[in-house]
XYZ file of C-alpha atoms in Angstrom:
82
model
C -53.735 -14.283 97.357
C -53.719 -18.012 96.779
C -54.363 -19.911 94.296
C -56.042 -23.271 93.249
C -55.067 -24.707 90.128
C -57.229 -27.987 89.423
C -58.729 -29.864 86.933
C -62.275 -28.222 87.608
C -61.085 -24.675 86.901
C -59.035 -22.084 88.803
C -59.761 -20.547 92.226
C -57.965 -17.600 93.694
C -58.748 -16.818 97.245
C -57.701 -13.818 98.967
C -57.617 -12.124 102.658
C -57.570 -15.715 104.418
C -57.216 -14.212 107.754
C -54.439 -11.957 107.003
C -56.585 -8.725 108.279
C -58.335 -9.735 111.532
C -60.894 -7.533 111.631
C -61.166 -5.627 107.773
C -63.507 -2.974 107.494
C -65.908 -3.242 104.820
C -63.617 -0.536 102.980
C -60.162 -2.745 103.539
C -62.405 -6.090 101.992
C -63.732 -4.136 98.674
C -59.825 -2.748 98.186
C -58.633 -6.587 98.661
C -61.917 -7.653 96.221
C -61.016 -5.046 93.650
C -57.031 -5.567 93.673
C -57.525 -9.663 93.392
C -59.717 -9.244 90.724
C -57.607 -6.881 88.399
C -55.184 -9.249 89.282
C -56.454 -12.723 88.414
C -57.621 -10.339 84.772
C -53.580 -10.144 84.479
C -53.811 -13.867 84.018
C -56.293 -13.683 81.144
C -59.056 -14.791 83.265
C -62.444 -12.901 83.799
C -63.185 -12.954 87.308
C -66.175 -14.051 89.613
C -66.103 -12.215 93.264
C -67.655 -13.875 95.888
C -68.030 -12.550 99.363
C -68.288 -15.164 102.006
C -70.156 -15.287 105.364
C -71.582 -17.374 107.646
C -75.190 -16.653 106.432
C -77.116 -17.950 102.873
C -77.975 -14.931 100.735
C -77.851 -12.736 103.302
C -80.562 -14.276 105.885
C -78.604 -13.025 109.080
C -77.881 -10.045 110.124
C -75.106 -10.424 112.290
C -72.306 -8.145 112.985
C -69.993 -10.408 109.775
C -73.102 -10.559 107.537
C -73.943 -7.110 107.952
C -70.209 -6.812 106.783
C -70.389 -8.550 103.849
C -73.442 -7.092 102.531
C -71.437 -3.024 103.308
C -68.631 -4.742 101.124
C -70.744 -5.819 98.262
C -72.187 -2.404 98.432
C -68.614 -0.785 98.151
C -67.760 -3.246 95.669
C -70.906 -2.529 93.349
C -70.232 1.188 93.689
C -66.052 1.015 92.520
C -67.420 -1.169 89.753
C -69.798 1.521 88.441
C -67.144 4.474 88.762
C -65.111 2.588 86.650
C -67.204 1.881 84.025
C -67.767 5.601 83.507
């Protein structure tokens, strides 16, 4: 993970193009694990997902992805609020 430390606020990006091809399971593990990590630092984080496509208006083979990943995401975050 990297992060941005600037004026404007923190930014922690992970995954940038260490995996070459993550499954949608591999980029909700990397999602979860950055987050609980950037909470270490007192901070409450924001996930975003990136593609190539706005709000999911393609549905190409890495948009298709992303959506899977939110999915998996969503469904970790509900397990663990139980």
């Amino acid at each position: 993970m990297n992060a941005l430390l600037l004026p404007s606020g923190n930014t922690f990006i992970a995954d940038t193009y260490v995996n070459e091809d993550p499954t949608p399971e591999q980029l909700a593990e990397i999602a979860v694990m950055a987050a609980e990590t950037v909470r270490r630092f007192g901070i409450e984080p924001k996930v975003a997902l990136l593609s190539h496509s706005n709000f999911g208006s393609s549905n190409s083979l890495s948009a298709s992805k992303m959506r899977e990943t939110l999915e998996r995401v969503r469904e970790r975050a509900a397990r663990s609020d139980d």
